[in-house]
Amino acid sequence: MSICTKTGDKGSTSLYTGQRVAKNSLRVDSYGSVDEINSALAAAKAASQKETIKQHITALQKLNMSLMADLASIAVPAHITVEEVGRLEQLITQIEGKLPPLKAFIVPGDSLCGAFLDMARTTARRAERRVLALAQTEAVDEQDRLYLNRLSDLCFLLMRLEESK
């Protein structure tokens, strides 16, 4: 099957669950923003010099695909669960324990990987805003919203960890 199906030529696309929606709908904008996070994470992974950072990023990319499936679906159980959000919270706590306390704002960009992780962080914040807007008009699982909030925090901490000596 060709990637060029021409089914979206008139401005609509199919959701994961089969419904057709406008390509500029809040739902498509929401999972598109998560896709952008994955692109920034891919660049960060390629630029990282630390194997643990690369492993964390790969795990996040896989979770983001589950989040995109959630956002591209209507009336099905979510893939992002309380347990998934809890694992992110545990990882956040673990990484925070390895880093010195913050005493000032950080200007990102001491490394290419750090810059890409900061881009992933800001894109996650935008995705969170898009998903919140979607949730005001359509059903969105609460864990999907919580996941995005934790994801942006985790990207910030991964940036700090990558740039730590």
CSV table of N, CA and C in Angstrom, one decimal:
chain,number,residue,atom,x,y,z
A,1,MET,N,0.8,-1.2,0.0
A,1,MET,CA,0.0,0.0,0.0
A,1,MET,C,0.9,1.2,0.0
A,2,SER,N,0.6,2.2,-0.8
A,2,SER,CA,1.4,3.4,-1.0
A,2,SER,C,1.1,4.3,0.2
A,3,ILE,N,2.0,5.1,0.6
A,3,ILE,CA,1.8,6.2,1.6
A,3,ILE,C,0.9,7.3,1.0
A,4,CYS,N,0.9,7.4,-0.3
A,4,CYS,CA,0.1,8.4,-1.0
A,4,CYS,C,-1.2,7.9,-1.4
A,5,THR,N,-2.2,8.0,-0.4
A,5,THR,CA,-3.5,7.4,-0.6
A,5,THR,C,-4.5,8.4,-1.3
A,6,LYS,N,-4.2,9.6,-1.2
A,6,LYS,CA,-5.0,10.7,-1.7
A,6,LYS,C,-6.4,10.9,-0.9
A,7,THR,N,-6.5,10.1,0.1
A,7,THR,CA,-7.8,10.2,0.9
A,7,THR,C,-7.9,11.5,1.7
A,8,GLY,N,-6.8,12.2,1.9
A,8,GLY,CA,-6.8,13.4,2.7
A,8,GLY,C,-6.8,14.7,1.8
A,9,ASP,N,-6.9,14.5,0.5
A,9,ASP,CA,-6.7,15.6,-0.4
A,9,ASP,C,-7.8,16.7,-0.2
A,10,LYS,N,-8.9,16.4,0.4
A,10,LYS,CA,-9.9,17.4,0.6
A,10,LYS,C,-9.9,18.0,2.1
A,11,GLY,N,-8.8,17.7,2.8
A,11,GLY,CA,-8.7,18.3,4.1
A,11,GLY,C,-9.2,17.4,5.3
A,12,SER,N,-9.4,16.2,5.1
A,12,SER,CA,-9.8,15.3,6.2
A,12,SER,C,-8.8,14.2,6.3
A,13,THR,N,-8.8,13.5,7.5
A,13,THR,CA,-7.9,12.4,7.8
A,13,THR,C,-8.7,11.4,8.6
A,14,SER,N,-8.2,10.2,8.6
A,14,SER,CA,-8.8,9.1,9.4
A,14,SER,C,-8.2,9.0,10.8
A,15,LEU,N,-8.9,8.9,11.8
A,15,LEU,CA,-8.4,8.6,13.1
A,15,LEU,C,-8.1,7.2,13.2
A,16,TYR,N,-7.3,6.8,14.3
A,16,TYR,CA,-6.9,5.4,14.5
A,16,TYR,C,-8.2,4.5,14.6
A,17,THR,N,-9.3,5.1,15.2
A,17,THR,CA,-10.5,4.3,15.3
A,17,THR,C,-11.4,4.4,14.1
A,18,GLY,N,-10.9,5.0,13.0
A,18,GLY,CA,-11.7,5.0,11.8
A,18,GLY,C,-12.5,6.2,11.4
A,19,GLN,N,-12.8,7.0,12.4
A,19,GLN,CA,-13.6,8.2,12.1
A,19,GLN,C,-12.8,9.2,11.2
A,20,ARG,N,-13.5,9.9,10.4
A,20,ARG,CA,-12.8,11.0,9.6
A,20,ARG,C,-13.1,12.3,10.2
A,21,VAL,N,-12.0,13.1,10.3
A,21,VAL,CA,-12.1,14.4,10.9
A,21,VAL,C,-11.2,15.4,10.1
A,22,ALA,N,-11.5,16.7,10.3
A,22,ALA,CA,-10.7,17.7,9.6
A,22,ALA,C,-9.3,17.6,10.0
A,23,LYS,N,-8.3,17.9,9.1
A,23,LYS,CA,-6.9,17.8,9.4
A,23,LYS,C,-6.5,18.9,10.4
A,24,ASN,N,-7.3,20.0,10.5
A,24,ASN,CA,-7.0,21.1,11.4
A,24,ASN,C,-7.9,21.0,12.7
A,25,SER,N,-8.4,19.8,13.0
A,25,SER,CA,-9.2,19.7,14.2
A,25,SER,C,-8.3,19.7,15.4
A,26,LEU,N,-8.9,20.0,16.6
A,26,LEU,CA,-8.1,20.0,17.8
A,26,LEU,C,-7.5,18.6,18.1
A,27,ARG,N,-8.2,17.6,17.7
A,27,ARG,CA,-7.7,16.2,18.0
A,27,ARG,C,-6.5,16.0,17.1
A,28,VAL,N,-6.5,16.3,15.9
A,28,VAL,CA,-5.3,16.1,15.0
A,28,VAL,C,-4.2,17.0,15.4
A,29,ASP,N,-4.5,18.2,15.8
A,29,ASP,CA,-3.5,19.2,16.3
A,29,ASP,C,-2.8,18.6,17.5
A,30,SER,N,-3.6,18.0,18.4
A,30,SER,CA,-3.1,17.5,19.6
A,30,SER,C,-2.1,16.3,19.4
A,31,TYR,N,-2.5,15.3,18.6
A,31,TYR,CA,-1.6,14.2,18.4
A,31,TYR,C,-0.4,14.6,17.4
A,32,GLY,N,-0.7,15.6,16.6
A,32,GLY,CA,0.4,16.2,15.8
A,32,GLY,C,1.5,16.8,16.6
A,33,SER,N,1.1,17.5,17.7
A,33,SER,CA,2.0,18.1,18.6
A,33,SER,C,2.9,17.1,19.3
A,34,VAL,N,2.3,16.0,19.7
A,34,VAL,CA,3.0,14.9,20.3
A,34,VAL,C,4.0,14.3,19.3
A,35,ASP,N,3.6,14.2,18.1
A,35,ASP,CA,4.5,13.7,17.0
A,35,ASP,C,5.7,14.6,16.9
A,36,GLU,N,5.5,15.9,17.1
A,36,GLU,CA,6.6,16.9,17.1
A,36,GLU,C,7.6,16.7,18.3
A,37,ILE,N,7.0,16.3,19.4
A,37,ILE,CA,7.8,16.0,20.6
A,37,ILE,C,8.7,14.8,20.2
A,38,ASN,N,8.2,13.8,19.6
A,38,ASN,CA,9.0,12.6,19.2
A,38,ASN,C,10.1,13.0,18.3
A,39,SER,N,9.9,13.9,17.4
A,39,SER,CA,10.9,14.4,16.5
A,39,SER,C,12.1,15.1,17.2
A,40,ALA,N,11.7,15.9,18.2
A,40,ALA,CA,12.7,16.6,19.0
A,40,ALA,C,13.5,15.6,19.8
A,41,LEU,N,12.8,14.6,20.4
A,41,LEU,CA,13.4,13.5,21.1
A,41,LEU,C,14.3,12.7,20.3
A,42,ALA,N,14.0,12.4,19.0
A,42,ALA,CA,14.8,11.7,18.1
A,42,ALA,C,16.1,12.4,17.9
A,43,ALA,N,16.0,13.7,17.7
A,43,ALA,CA,17.3,14.5,17.5
A,43,ALA,C,18.1,14.5,18.8
A,44,ALA,N,17.4,14.6,19.9
A,44,ALA,CA,18.2,14.6,21.2
A,44,ALA,C,18.9,13.2,21.4
A,45,LYS,N,18.2,12.2,21.1
A,45,LYS,CA,18.8,10.8,21.2
A,45,LYS,C,20.0,10.7,20.3
A,46,ALA,N,19.9,11.2,19.0
A,46,ALA,CA,21.0,11.1,18.1
A,46,ALA,C,22.2,11.9,18.5
A,47,ALA,N,21.9,13.0,19.3
A,47,ALA,CA,23.0,13.9,19.7
A,47,ALA,C,23.6,13.5,21.1
A,48,SER,N,22.9,12.7,21.8
A,48,SER,CA,23.3,12.4,23.2
A,48,SER,C,24.6,11.6,23.2
A,49,GLN,N,25.4,11.8,24.2
A,49,GLN,CA,26.7,11.1,24.4
A,49,GLN,C,26.5,10.1,25.6
A,50,LYS,N,25.3,10.1,26.2
A,50,LYS,CA,25.1,9.2,27.4
A,50,LYS,C,24.1,8.2,27.1
A,51,GLU,N,24.5,6.9,27.3
A,51,GLU,CA,23.6,5.8,27.0
A,51,GLU,C,22.3,5.8,27.8
A,52,THR,N,22.4,6.2,29.1
A,52,THR,CA,21.2,6.2,29.9
A,52,THR,C,20.2,7.2,29.4
A,53,ILE,N,20.7,8.4,28.9
A,53,ILE,CA,19.8,9.4,28.3
A,53,ILE,C,19.1,8.8,27.1
A,54,LYS,N,19.9,8.1,26.2
A,54,LYS,CA,19.3,7.5,25.0
A,54,LYS,C,18.2,6.5,25.4
A,55,GLN,N,18.5,5.7,26.4
A,55,GLN,CA,17.5,4.7,26.8
A,55,GLN,C,16.2,5.3,27.3
A,56,HIS,N,16.3,6.4,28.1
A,56,HIS,CA,15.2,7.1,28.6
A,56,HIS,C,14.4,7.7,27.5
A,57,ILE,N,15.1,8.3,26.5
A,57,ILE,CA,14.4,8.9,25.4
A,57,ILE,C,13.7,7.8,24.5
A,58,THR,N,14.3,6.7,24.3
A,58,THR,CA,13.6,5.6,23.5
A,58,THR,C,12.3,5.2,24.2
A,59,ALA,N,12.4,5.1,25.5
A,59,ALA,CA,11.2,4.7,26.3
A,59,ALA,C,10.1,5.8,26.1
A,60,LEU,N,10.5,7.0,26.2
A,60,LEU,CA,9.5,8.1,26.0
A,60,LEU,C,8.9,8.1,24.6
A,61,GLN,N,9.8,7.9,23.6
A,61,GLN,CA,9.2,7.8,22.3
A,61,GLN,C,8.2,6.8,22.1
A,62,LYS,N,8.4,5.6,22.7
A,62,LYS,CA,7.4,4.5,22.7
A,62,LYS,C,6.1,4.9,23.4
A,63,LEU,N,6.3,5.5,24.5
A,63,LEU,CA,5.1,6.0,25.3
A,63,LEU,C,4.3,7.1,24.5
A,64,ASN,N,5.1,8.0,23.8
A,64,ASN,CA,4.4,9.0,23.0
A,64,ASN,C,3.6,8.4,21.9
A,65,MET,N,4.1,7.3,21.3
A,65,MET,CA,3.3,6.6,20.3
A,65,MET,C,1.9,6.1,20.9
A,66,SER,N,2.0,5.6,22.1
A,66,SER,CA,0.8,5.2,22.8
A,66,SER,C,-0.1,6.4,23.0
A,67,LEU,N,0.4,7.5,23.4
A,67,LEU,CA,-0.3,8.8,23.6
A,67,LEU,C,-1.0,9.2,22.3
A,68,MET,N,-0.2,9.2,21.2
A,68,MET,CA,-0.8,9.6,19.9
A,68,MET,C,-2.0,8.6,19.6
A,69,ALA,N,-1.8,7.4,19.9
A,69,ALA,CA,-2.9,6.4,19.6
A,69,ALA,C,-4.2,6.8,20.4
A,70,ASP,N,-3.9,7.2,21.7
A,70,ASP,CA,-5.0,7.6,22.5
A,70,ASP,C,-5.7,8.8,21.9
A,71,LEU,N,-4.9,9.8,21.5
A,71,LEU,CA,-5.5,11.1,21.0
A,71,LEU,C,-6.1,10.9,19.7
A,72,ALA,N,-5.7,9.9,18.9
A,72,ALA,CA,-6.3,9.6,17.6
A,72,ALA,C,-7.4,8.6,17.6
A,73,SER,N,-7.9,8.4,18.8
A,73,SER,CA,-9.0,7.4,19.0
A,73,SER,C,-10.2,8.0,19.8
A,74,ILE,N,-11.3,7.5,19.4
A,74,ILE,CA,-12.5,8.0,20.1
A,74,ILE,C,-13.2,6.8,20.7
A,75,ALA,N,-13.6,6.9,22.0
A,75,ALA,CA,-14.4,5.9,22.7
A,75,ALA,C,-13.7,4.5,22.9
A,76,VAL,N,-12.4,4.5,23.1
A,76,VAL,CA,-11.7,3.3,23.4
A,76,VAL,C,-10.9,3.5,24.7
A,77,PRO,N,-10.5,2.4,25.4
A,77,PRO,CA,-9.7,2.6,26.6
A,77,PRO,C,-8.3,3.2,26.2
A,78,ALA,N,-7.8,4.0,27.1
A,78,ALA,CA,-6.5,4.7,26.9
A,78,ALA,C,-5.4,3.7,27.1
A,79,HIS,N,-4.3,4.0,26.4
A,79,HIS,CA,-3.0,3.2,26.6
A,79,HIS,C,-2.2,3.8,27.7
A,80,ILE,N,-2.3,5.1,27.9
A,80,ILE,CA,-1.5,5.7,29.0
A,80,ILE,C,-2.3,5.6,30.2
A,81,THR,N,-1.7,4.9,31.2
A,81,THR,CA,-2.4,4.5,32.4
A,81,THR,C,-1.8,5.3,33.6
A,82,VAL,N,-2.5,5.1,34.8
A,82,VAL,CA,-2.0,5.6,36.0
A,82,VAL,C,-0.6,5.1,36.3
A,83,GLU,N,-0.4,3.9,36.0
A,83,GLU,CA,0.9,3.2,36.2
A,83,GLU,C,2.0,3.9,35.3
A,84,GLU,N,1.7,4.2,34.1
A,84,GLU,CA,2.6,4.9,33.2
A,84,GLU,C,3.0,6.3,33.7
A,85,VAL,N,2.0,7.0,34.2
A,85,VAL,CA,2.3,8.3,34.8
A,85,VAL,C,3.1,8.2,36.0
A,86,GLY,N,2.8,7.2,36.8
A,86,GLY,CA,3.5,6.9,38.1
A,86,GLY,C,5.0,6.6,37.8
A,87,ARG,N,5.3,5.8,36.7
A,87,ARG,CA,6.7,5.5,36.3
A,87,ARG,C,7.4,6.8,36.0
A,88,LEU,N,6.7,7.7,35.3
A,88,LEU,CA,7.4,9.0,34.9
A,88,LEU,C,7.7,9.7,36.2
A,89,GLU,N,6.8,9.7,37.1
A,89,GLU,CA,7.0,10.4,38.4
A,89,GLU,C,8.2,9.8,39.2
A,90,GLN,N,8.3,8.5,39.2
A,90,GLN,CA,9.4,7.9,39.8
A,90,GLN,C,10.7,8.2,39.2
A,91,LEU,N,10.7,8.3,37.8
A,91,LEU,CA,11.9,8.6,37.1
A,91,LEU,C,12.3,10.1,37.4
A,92,ILE,N,11.3,11.0,37.5
A,92,ILE,CA,11.6,12.4,37.8
A,92,ILE,C,12.2,12.5,39.2
A,93,THR,N,11.7,11.7,40.2
A,93,THR,CA,12.3,11.8,41.5
A,93,THR,C,13.7,11.2,41.5
A,94,GLN,N,13.9,10.1,40.8
A,94,GLN,CA,15.2,9.5,40.7
A,94,GLN,C,16.3,10.5,40.1
A,95,ILE,N,15.9,11.2,39.0
A,95,ILE,CA,16.8,12.1,38.3
A,95,ILE,C,17.1,13.3,39.2
A,96,GLU,N,16.0,13.8,39.8
A,96,GLU,CA,16.2,15.0,40.7
A,96,GLU,C,17.2,14.7,41.8
A,97,GLY,N,17.2,13.4,42.3
A,97,GLY,CA,18.1,13.1,43.3
A,97,GLY,C,19.6,13.1,42.9
A,98,LYS,N,19.8,13.0,41.6
A,98,LYS,CA,21.2,13.0,41.0
A,98,LYS,C,21.7,14.4,40.7
A,99,LEU,N,20.8,15.4,40.7
A,99,LEU,CA,21.2,16.7,40.3
A,99,LEU,C,21.2,17.7,41.5
A,100,PRO,N,22.0,18.7,41.4
A,100,PRO,CA,22.0,19.7,42.4
A,100,PRO,C,20.7,20.5,42.4
A,101,PRO,N,20.3,21.1,43.5
A,101,PRO,CA,19.1,21.9,43.5
A,101,PRO,C,19.3,23.1,42.6
A,102,LEU,N,18.2,23.5,41.9
A,102,LEU,CA,18.2,24.7,41.1
A,102,LEU,C,18.3,26.0,41.9
A,103,LYS,N,19.1,26.9,41.6
A,103,LYS,CA,19.2,28.2,42.3
A,103,LYS,C,19.0,29.4,41.4
A,104,ALA,N,18.8,29.1,40.1
A,104,ALA,CA,18.6,30.2,39.1
A,104,ALA,C,18.0,29.6,37.9
A,105,PHE,N,17.5,30.4,37.0
A,105,PHE,CA,17.0,29.9,35.7
A,105,PHE,C,18.2,29.4,34.9
A,106,ILE,N,17.9,28.4,34.1
A,106,ILE,CA,18.9,27.8,33.2
A,106,ILE,C,18.7,28.3,31.8
A,107,VAL,N,19.8,28.7,31.2
A,107,VAL,CA,19.8,29.0,29.8
A,107,VAL,C,20.2,27.7,29.0
A,108,PRO,N,19.3,27.0,28.4
A,108,PRO,CA,19.6,25.7,27.7
A,108,PRO,C,20.5,25.9,26.5
A,109,GLY,N,21.2,24.8,26.1
A,109,GLY,CA,22.0,24.9,24.9
A,109,GLY,C,23.4,24.7,25.1
A,110,ASP,N,23.8,24.2,26.3
A,110,ASP,CA,25.3,23.8,26.4
A,110,ASP,C,25.7,22.6,25.6
A,111,SER,N,24.7,21.9,25.2
A,111,SER,CA,25.0,20.7,24.3
A,111,SER,C,23.9,20.6,23.3
A,112,LEU,N,24.2,20.0,22.1
A,112,LEU,CA,23.1,19.8,21.1
A,112,LEU,C,22.0,19.0,21.7
A,113,CYS,N,22.3,17.9,22.4
A,113,CYS,CA,21.3,17.1,23.0
A,113,CYS,C,20.4,17.9,23.9
A,114,GLY,N,21.0,18.7,24.8
A,114,GLY,CA,20.3,19.5,25.7
A,114,GLY,C,19.4,20.5,25.0
A,115,ALA,N,19.8,21.0,23.9
A,115,ALA,CA,19.0,22.0,23.2
A,115,ALA,C,17.8,21.3,22.6
A,116,PHE,N,18.0,20.1,22.1
A,116,PHE,CA,16.8,19.3,21.6
A,116,PHE,C,15.9,18.8,22.7
A,117,LEU,N,16.4,18.5,23.8
A,117,LEU,CA,15.6,18.1,24.9
A,117,LEU,C,14.7,19.3,25.4
A,118,ASP,N,15.4,20.5,25.4
A,118,ASP,CA,14.6,21.7,25.7
A,118,ASP,C,13.5,22.0,24.7
A,119,MET,N,13.8,21.7,23.4
A,119,MET,CA,12.8,21.9,22.4
A,119,MET,C,11.6,20.9,22.7
A,120,ALA,N,12.0,19.6,23.1
A,120,ALA,CA,11.0,18.6,23.4
A,120,ALA,C,10.1,19.1,24.6
A,121,ARG,N,10.8,19.7,25.6
A,121,ARG,CA,10.1,20.3,26.7
A,121,ARG,C,9.0,21.3,26.3
A,122,THR,N,9.5,22.3,25.5
A,122,THR,CA,8.5,23.3,25.2
A,122,THR,C,7.4,22.8,24.2
A,123,THR,N,7.8,21.9,23.4
A,123,THR,CA,6.7,21.3,22.5
A,123,THR,C,5.7,20.5,23.4
A,124,ALA,N,6.2,19.8,24.4
A,124,ALA,CA,5.3,19.1,25.3
A,124,ALA,C,4.4,20.1,26.0
A,125,ARG,N,4.9,21.3,26.4
A,125,ARG,CA,4.0,22.3,27.0
A,125,ARG,C,2.9,22.7,26.0
A,126,ARG,N,3.3,22.9,24.8
A,126,ARG,CA,2.3,23.3,23.8
A,126,ARG,C,1.3,22.2,23.5
A,127,ALA,N,1.8,20.9,23.5
A,127,ALA,CA,0.9,19.8,23.3
A,127,ALA,C,-0.1,19.7,24.5
A,128,GLU,N,0.4,20.0,25.7
A,128,GLU,CA,-0.5,20.0,26.8
A,128,GLU,C,-1.6,21.0,26.7
A,129,ARG,N,-1.2,22.2,26.2
A,129,ARG,CA,-2.3,23.2,26.0
A,129,ARG,C,-3.3,22.8,24.9
A,130,ARG,N,-2.8,22.1,23.8
A,130,ARG,CA,-3.7,21.7,22.8
A,130,ARG,C,-4.6,20.6,23.3
A,131,VAL,N,-4.1,19.7,24.1
A,131,VAL,CA,-4.9,18.6,24.7
A,131,VAL,C,-5.9,19.2,25.6
A,132,LEU,N,-5.5,20.2,26.4
A,132,LEU,CA,-6.5,20.8,27.3
A,132,LEU,C,-7.6,21.4,26.5
A,133,ALA,N,-7.3,22.1,25.4
A,133,ALA,CA,-8.4,22.7,24.6
A,133,ALA,C,-9.3,21.6,24.0
A,134,LEU,N,-8.7,20.5,23.6
A,134,LEU,CA,-9.5,19.4,23.1
A,134,LEU,C,-10.4,18.8,24.2
A,135,ALA,N,-9.8,18.7,25.4
A,135,ALA,CA,-10.6,18.1,26.5
A,135,ALA,C,-11.8,19.0,26.9
A,136,GLN,N,-11.8,20.3,26.5
A,136,GLN,CA,-12.9,21.2,26.8
A,136,GLN,C,-14.1,20.9,25.9
A,137,THR,N,-13.8,20.2,24.8
A,137,THR,CA,-14.9,20.0,23.8
A,137,THR,C,-15.2,18.5,23.6
A,138,GLU,N,-14.2,17.6,23.9
A,138,GLU,CA,-14.3,16.2,23.6
A,138,GLU,C,-13.7,15.4,24.7
A,139,ALA,N,-14.0,14.1,24.8
A,139,ALA,CA,-13.5,13.3,25.9
A,139,ALA,C,-12.0,13.0,25.6
A,140,VAL,N,-11.2,13.3,26.7
A,140,VAL,CA,-9.8,13.0,26.7
A,140,VAL,C,-9.5,12.4,28.1
A,141,ASP,N,-8.8,11.2,28.1
A,141,ASP,CA,-8.5,10.6,29.3
A,141,ASP,C,-7.6,11.5,30.2
A,142,GLU,N,-7.9,11.5,31.5
A,142,GLU,CA,-7.1,12.4,32.4
A,142,GLU,C,-5.6,12.0,32.4
A,143,GLN,N,-5.3,10.7,32.3
A,143,GLN,CA,-3.9,10.3,32.3
A,143,GLN,C,-3.1,10.8,31.2
A,144,ASP,N,-3.8,11.0,30.0
A,144,ASP,CA,-3.1,11.6,28.9
A,144,ASP,C,-2.6,13.0,29.2
A,145,ARG,N,-3.5,13.8,29.8
A,145,ARG,CA,-3.2,15.1,30.2
A,145,ARG,C,-2.1,15.2,31.2
A,146,LEU,N,-2.2,14.3,32.2
A,146,LEU,CA,-1.2,14.2,33.3
A,146,LEU,C,0.2,13.8,32.7
A,147,TYR,N,0.2,12.8,31.8
A,147,TYR,CA,1.4,12.4,31.2
A,147,TYR,C,2.1,13.5,30.5
A,148,LEU,N,1.4,14.3,29.8
A,148,LEU,CA,2.1,15.4,29.1
A,148,LEU,C,2.7,16.4,30.0
A,149,ASN,N,2.1,16.7,31.2
A,149,ASN,CA,2.6,17.6,32.2
A,149,ASN,C,3.9,17.0,32.7
A,150,ARG,N,3.9,15.7,33.0
A,150,ARG,CA,5.1,15.0,33.6
A,150,ARG,C,6.2,14.9,32.5
A,151,LEU,N,5.8,14.7,31.3
A,151,LEU,CA,6.8,14.6,30.2
A,151,LEU,C,7.6,15.9,30.0
A,152,SER,N,7.0,17.0,30.1
A,152,SER,CA,7.7,18.3,30.0
A,152,SER,C,8.7,18.4,31.1
A,153,ASP,N,8.3,18.1,32.3
A,153,ASP,CA,9.2,18.1,33.5
A,153,ASP,C,10.4,17.2,33.3
A,154,LEU,N,10.1,16.0,32.8
A,154,LEU,CA,11.1,15.0,32.6
A,154,LEU,C,12.1,15.4,31.5
A,155,CYS,N,11.6,16.0,30.4
A,155,CYS,CA,12.5,16.5,29.4
A,155,CYS,C,13.5,17.6,30.0
A,156,PHE,N,13.0,18.4,30.8
A,156,PHE,CA,13.8,19.4,31.5
A,156,PHE,C,14.9,18.8,32.3
A,157,LEU,N,14.5,17.8,33.1
A,157,LEU,CA,15.5,17.1,33.9
A,157,LEU,C,16.5,16.3,33.1
A,158,LEU,N,16.0,15.7,32.0
A,158,LEU,CA,16.9,15.0,31.1
A,158,LEU,C,18.0,15.9,30.5
A,159,MET,N,17.5,17.1,30.2
A,159,MET,CA,18.4,18.1,29.6
A,159,MET,C,19.4,18.5,30.7
A,160,ARG,N,19.0,18.7,31.9
A,160,ARG,CA,20.0,19.0,33.0
A,160,ARG,C,21.0,17.8,33.2
A,161,LEU,N,20.5,16.6,33.2
A,161,LEU,CA,21.3,15.4,33.4
A,161,LEU,C,22.3,15.3,32.2
A,162,GLU,N,21.8,15.5,31.0
A,162,GLU,CA,22.7,15.4,29.8
A,162,GLU,C,23.8,16.5,29.9
A,163,GLU,N,23.5,17.6,30.4
A,163,GLU,CA,24.5,18.7,30.4
A,163,GLU,C,25.3,18.8,31.7
A,164,SER,N,25.0,17.8,32.6
A,164,SER,CA,25.8,17.8,33.9
A,164,SER,C,27.1,17.1,33.7
A,165,LYS,N,28.1,17.5,34.4
A,165,LYS,CA,29.5,17.0,34.3
A,165,LYS,C,29.6,15.6,35.0
